């Protein structure tokens, strides 16, 4: 990149002041962070896995920066090696980046990464930015390599806890009513959605996850998958934050989390209220 920049004609341009907040504007912290968390080296690879897998591993673990969100961090800000791509809350954004070992087919994963939608679902939140600004421009060969690598990660078990609190039956009935009135026109009475337009909530991992933040935030904020070559006119979901109370959002998400084979358990209004004020991005 340096060699390339040196071939570009210079222009006069005032430096813009940095907009990074403290402590991220402290450049001296970087060598410190590096000393603690960075091991210099080259991608070693696993020759027995073949060229495509190695290309995918190199892109996912290196250039793709997938760990930045999908791997948990220790107290010193480094990624936790044995939790590699095992899912994590994104610090300060209150989105959950799920484990990348999913059991999905390489074709579904590749389509999700490149088009932003697949038979399995649609990307949202920070992952929509990753697809919009980056992955949709990757070549089919690179997407195929990343997908092939991701299918070989260990698959995390879905939430299995029976977390339906006593007295929840009235709330679940209210949630089912709300679902029928507000959600079923798009996601279907059976939760199967409409392929390519409205994601299946039966297949949604966000719905069944132990960590409920993504499902709650989707209902509060709504959203659009990114516009991509594979999906130029995405269908959107309206925000329900303005029209549903915290208790109503908790009821409808609890209904999802206990329907169609999900075992995510019920939520309370408090789980919703603490996510109401979080900025969308
Ligand atoms: C800026 C944070 C961020 C980065 C960087 C990021 N992701 Fe994500 N990813 C998320 C979030 C949040 C979700 C959950 C929302 C969704 O499903 O779209 C997600 C979801 C996914 C899913 C769907 C998982 C499922 O089971 O539903 C896949 C696959 C995925 N990411 C792959 C990747 C790959 C591959 C990379 C690197 C090229 C990457 N992500 C980089 C934040 C990120
Ligand atoms: C007008 C159609 C429409 C309505 C009504 C609607 N949704 Fe959605 N929903 C969508 C679309 C489109 C997406 C994908 C959005 C994205 O990727 O940003 C989505 C995504 C979701 C997701 C994330 C699924 C995943 O894992 O990809 C959840 C959870 C969800 N909706 C729940 C609900 C609930 C609960 C209601 C009713 C309160 C509702 N939706 C009403 C269209 C709708």
XYZ file of C-alpha atoms and ligand atoms in Angstrom:
367
model
C 0.000 0.000 0.000
C 2.862 2.352 0.829
C 4.432 1.765 -2.590
C 1.063 2.501 -4.225
C 0.417 5.694 -2.214
C 3.833 7.003 -3.248
C 2.693 6.959 -6.887
C -0.338 9.247 -6.221
C 0.076 12.978 -6.901
C 0.188 14.961 -3.628
C -2.601 17.454 -2.732
C -2.732 20.133 -0.018
C -5.165 19.071 2.686
C -5.349 20.192 6.317
C -5.225 17.276 8.742
C -8.583 16.705 10.343
C -8.596 16.429 14.140
C -9.075 12.875 15.391
C -12.647 12.071 16.424
C -11.673 9.103 18.565
C -12.793 9.227 22.178
C -10.542 8.759 25.182
C -8.782 6.359 25.675
C -8.757 5.362 21.972
C -7.121 8.677 21.013
C -4.033 7.796 23.067
C -1.609 6.518 20.486
C 0.931 5.521 23.117
C -1.454 2.843 24.390
C -1.082 0.950 21.129
C 2.471 -0.357 21.706
C 1.321 -1.384 25.174
C -1.706 -3.276 23.806
C 0.516 -4.869 21.214
C 3.085 -5.965 23.783
C 0.353 -7.758 25.747
C -1.841 -9.152 22.968
C 0.087 -9.412 19.718
C 2.291 -12.313 18.640
C 4.091 -11.629 15.398
C 3.983 -14.487 12.926
C 2.784 -15.727 9.586
C -0.243 -17.843 8.805
C 1.075 -21.380 9.149
C -1.862 -23.242 7.662
C -2.886 -26.867 7.794
C -1.724 -28.472 4.518
C -3.836 -31.594 5.099
C -7.019 -29.441 4.855
C -6.466 -28.423 1.240
C -6.104 -25.076 -0.523
C -9.709 -23.843 -0.265
C -9.960 -24.407 3.496
C -6.598 -22.695 4.049
C -7.635 -19.714 1.960
C -10.836 -19.472 4.000
C -9.017 -19.784 7.324
C -6.554 -17.103 6.245
C -9.369 -14.704 5.294
C -11.544 -15.359 8.355
C -8.726 -15.319 10.915
C -6.755 -12.524 9.240
C -8.084 -10.003 6.744
C -11.750 -10.582 7.561
C -11.272 -9.498 11.198
C -14.203 -11.745 12.062
C -12.742 -12.270 15.547
C -13.091 -8.560 16.308
C -16.755 -9.231 17.029
C -17.240 -13.013 17.092
C -14.536 -13.819 19.703
C -14.738 -12.832 23.382
C -12.118 -10.541 24.898
C -10.145 -10.702 28.122
C -9.744 -7.831 30.579
C -6.767 -6.495 28.618
C -8.676 -6.279 25.360
C -7.081 -9.305 23.696
C -9.125 -12.049 22.064
C -9.483 -15.188 24.157
C -7.713 -17.886 22.138
C -9.760 -20.860 23.325
C -13.059 -18.989 22.700
C -12.082 -18.431 19.072
C -15.146 -17.461 16.990
C -17.300 -18.896 19.794
C -19.612 -15.868 20.006
C -19.428 -12.700 22.128
C -21.190 -9.512 23.125
C -19.682 -6.611 21.176
C -18.353 -4.218 23.841
C -20.430 -1.030 24.157
C -22.678 -1.787 21.162
C -25.004 -4.246 22.908
C -25.215 -6.572 19.918
C -24.377 -10.260 20.250
C -22.132 -11.760 17.546
C -23.103 -15.464 17.618
C -20.772 -18.475 17.434
C -19.678 -19.053 13.828
C -19.876 -22.834 14.111
C -23.514 -23.207 13.085
C -24.148 -26.451 11.218
C -25.434 -24.445 8.210
C -24.440 -25.595 4.720
C -21.565 -23.842 2.920
C -24.063 -22.674 0.275
C -26.322 -20.966 2.872
C -23.373 -19.362 4.670
C -21.878 -18.133 1.396
C -25.176 -16.604 0.317
C -25.686 -14.920 3.690
C -22.183 -13.413 3.559
C -22.422 -12.180 -0.033
C -26.104 -11.281 -0.536
C -27.050 -10.537 3.087
C -29.992 -12.959 2.892
C -30.219 -16.719 2.492
C -32.786 -19.438 2.961
C -31.580 -19.398 6.594
C -32.113 -15.709 7.408
C -31.010 -12.121 6.889
C -28.096 -10.188 8.380
C -28.780 -7.223 10.656
C -27.046 -4.826 13.049
C -23.239 -4.601 12.698
C -23.211 -7.708 10.459
C -25.290 -5.769 7.906
C -22.437 -3.209 7.773
C -19.876 -6.002 7.282
C -21.833 -7.328 4.294
C -22.696 -3.890 2.871
C -19.207 -2.412 3.115
C -17.048 -5.458 2.617
C -18.195 -9.027 1.993
C -20.602 -8.298 -0.882
C -17.555 -7.143 -2.868
C -15.503 -10.294 -2.213
C -15.078 -12.751 -5.096
C -17.221 -15.892 -5.216
C -14.058 -17.955 -4.733
C -13.133 -16.098 -1.520
C -16.703 -16.303 -0.185
C -16.741 -20.034 -0.981
C -13.430 -20.485 0.839
C -14.644 -18.640 3.960
C -17.874 -20.643 3.978
C -15.961 -23.919 3.572
C -13.767 -22.998 6.540
C -16.725 -21.932 8.713
C -18.509 -25.277 8.176
C -15.574 -27.006 9.908
C -15.800 -24.974 13.158
C -17.274 -26.814 16.149
C -21.045 -26.294 16.395
C -22.280 -24.648 19.604
C -25.256 -26.328 21.273
C -28.465 -24.215 21.222
C -29.978 -22.955 24.481
C -31.767 -25.843 26.199
C -32.681 -24.363 29.544
C -36.319 -24.595 30.591
C -36.545 -20.994 31.640
C -40.290 -20.459 31.560
C -40.852 -18.650 34.845
C -43.913 -19.572 36.939
C -46.895 -17.385 36.104
C -45.589 -16.847 32.582
C -48.608 -18.429 30.894
C -50.600 -15.158 30.786
C -47.612 -13.339 29.318
C -47.095 -16.050 26.679
C -50.772 -15.841 25.695
C -50.407 -12.065 25.311
C -47.261 -12.638 23.252
C -49.059 -15.057 20.932
C -51.873 -12.513 20.400
C -49.373 -9.742 19.653
C -47.558 -12.014 17.232
C -50.751 -12.797 15.338
C -51.718 -9.119 15.147
C -48.329 -7.464 14.469
C -45.854 -9.978 13.059
C -47.600 -12.876 11.322
C -48.384 -10.914 8.126
C -44.646 -11.017 7.326
C -43.171 -13.880 9.338
C -46.185 -16.176 8.873
C -48.482 -17.767 11.446
C -46.108 -20.756 11.456
C -42.981 -18.538 11.843
C -41.544 -19.798 8.576
C -41.372 -16.349 6.937
C -41.140 -15.979 3.149
C -37.889 -17.038 1.481
C -35.798 -14.111 0.265
C -38.111 -11.498 1.822
C -38.983 -12.200 5.457
C -36.654 -14.375 7.546
C -37.934 -17.553 9.134
C -38.223 -17.065 12.894
C -38.408 -20.836 13.284
C -34.900 -21.140 11.793
C -33.579 -17.926 13.392
C -30.673 -18.448 15.722
C -31.208 -14.960 17.174
C -34.599 -16.143 18.471
C -33.404 -19.354 20.099
C -30.086 -18.017 21.462
C -29.383 -18.067 25.178
C -28.525 -14.388 24.775
C -31.739 -12.551 23.788
C -30.374 -9.074 22.919
C -30.477 -9.405 19.114
C -34.113 -10.530 18.998
C -35.166 -7.790 21.439
C -33.320 -5.106 19.506
C -34.762 -6.240 16.174
C -38.270 -5.834 17.590
C -37.461 -2.436 19.168
C -35.558 -0.962 16.221
C -36.652 -2.933 13.139
C -34.161 -2.873 10.296
C -33.190 -3.488 6.704
C -30.741 -6.066 5.424
C -28.119 -4.312 3.255
C -28.778 -3.694 -0.428
C -26.418 -6.006 -2.362
C -26.064 -7.320 -5.907
C -27.707 -10.549 -4.794
C -30.533 -8.708 -2.977
C -30.790 -5.198 -4.446
C -34.158 -4.284 -2.894
C -34.268 -5.710 0.594
C -37.553 -5.941 2.464
C -37.527 -4.152 5.819
C -39.049 -4.531 9.252
C -40.690 -1.548 11.021
C -39.558 -0.587 14.547
C -41.995 -1.625 17.282
C -40.257 0.337 20.056
C -42.548 3.351 19.583
C -45.815 1.343 19.710
C -45.181 -1.593 22.074
C -44.417 -1.267 25.812
C -41.429 -3.029 27.380
C -43.794 -5.684 28.766
C -45.367 -6.225 25.332
C -41.963 -6.588 23.625
C -40.921 -9.034 26.357
C -44.169 -10.981 25.809
C -43.858 -11.284 22.041
C -40.140 -12.183 22.144
C -40.865 -14.721 24.920
C -43.534 -16.209 22.650
C -40.940 -16.607 19.856
C -38.374 -18.067 22.248
C -40.763 -20.796 23.354
C -42.338 -21.608 19.941
C -41.434 -23.739 16.896
C -38.875 -25.829 18.755
C -36.996 -22.940 20.437
C -35.997 -23.339 24.079
C -34.711 -19.827 24.787
C -37.020 -19.179 27.743
C -39.081 -16.165 28.817
C -37.936 -12.568 29.358
C -39.047 -9.696 31.552
C -39.758 -6.031 30.810
C -36.431 -5.148 32.468
C -34.523 -7.116 29.800
C -36.193 -4.859 27.235
C -35.971 -1.503 29.001
C -32.207 -1.635 29.344
C -31.892 -1.988 25.551
C -34.309 0.806 24.654
C -31.837 3.645 24.926
C -28.983 1.930 23.075
C -28.076 3.740 19.817
C -29.000 1.656 16.755
C -25.427 1.382 15.427
C -18.611 -5.456 13.551
C -18.865 -6.727 14.158
C -18.799 -7.970 13.271
C -17.785 -8.370 12.415
C -16.474 -7.666 12.143
C -18.219 -9.612 11.837
N -19.464 -9.958 12.312
Fe -20.562 -11.592 11.744
N -22.091 -10.991 12.962
C -22.067 -9.890 13.807
C -23.339 -9.794 14.502
C -23.741 -8.730 15.524
C -24.126 -10.876 14.058
C -25.590 -11.187 14.481
C -26.555 -10.516 13.528
C -26.843 -11.327 12.298
O -27.110 -12.544 12.396
O -26.797 -10.732 11.191
C -23.328 -11.609 13.081
C -23.743 -12.759 12.388
C -22.948 -13.510 11.538
C -23.367 -14.731 10.885
C -24.731 -15.406 11.057
C -24.587 -16.336 12.217
C -25.843 -17.080 12.600
O -25.685 -18.201 13.079
O -26.948 -16.543 12.465
C -22.307 -15.182 10.138
C -22.252 -16.442 9.281
C -21.230 -14.220 10.316
N -21.659 -13.222 11.170
C -19.977 -14.337 9.727
C -18.970 -13.383 9.838
C -17.701 -13.473 9.126
C -17.278 -14.614 8.229
C -17.005 -12.337 9.462
C -15.632 -11.911 8.960
C -15.488 -11.813 7.511
C -17.846 -11.552 10.366
N -19.020 -12.224 10.568
C -17.468 -10.329 10.900
C -21.025 -8.984 13.948
C -19.853 -8.984 13.196
C -43.319 -5.652 7.360
C -42.810 -6.990 7.589
C -42.385 -7.339 9.011
C -43.129 -7.264 10.178
C -44.562 -6.732 10.360
C -42.294 -7.823 11.216
N -41.079 -8.197 10.703
Fe -39.546 -9.065 11.746
N -38.365 -8.961 10.093
C -38.742 -8.492 8.853
C -37.564 -8.397 7.995
C -37.530 -7.912 6.556
C -36.460 -8.813 8.780
C -34.976 -8.796 8.378
C -34.450 -7.434 8.841
C -32.962 -7.250 8.775
O -32.260 -8.162 8.383
O -32.503 -6.133 9.141
C -37.001 -9.186 10.085
C -36.239 -9.710 11.121
C -36.738 -10.129 12.341
C -35.967 -10.809 13.362
C -34.497 -11.261 13.238
C -34.532 -12.643 12.571
C -33.188 -13.198 12.169
O -32.596 -13.960 12.926
O -32.711 -12.885 11.055
C -36.821 -11.020 14.428
C -36.480 -11.724 15.743
C -38.099 -10.462 14.070
N -38.023 -9.942 12.781
C -39.231 -10.475 14.885
C -40.426 -9.819 14.577
C -41.517 -9.647 15.522
C -41.578 -10.195 16.925
C -42.475 -8.899 14.875
C -43.798 -8.385 15.435
C -43.730 -7.613 16.657
C -41.987 -8.637 13.521
N -40.743 -9.194 13.390
C -42.691 -7.951 12.542
C -40.039 -8.139 8.485
C -41.094 -7.916 9.371
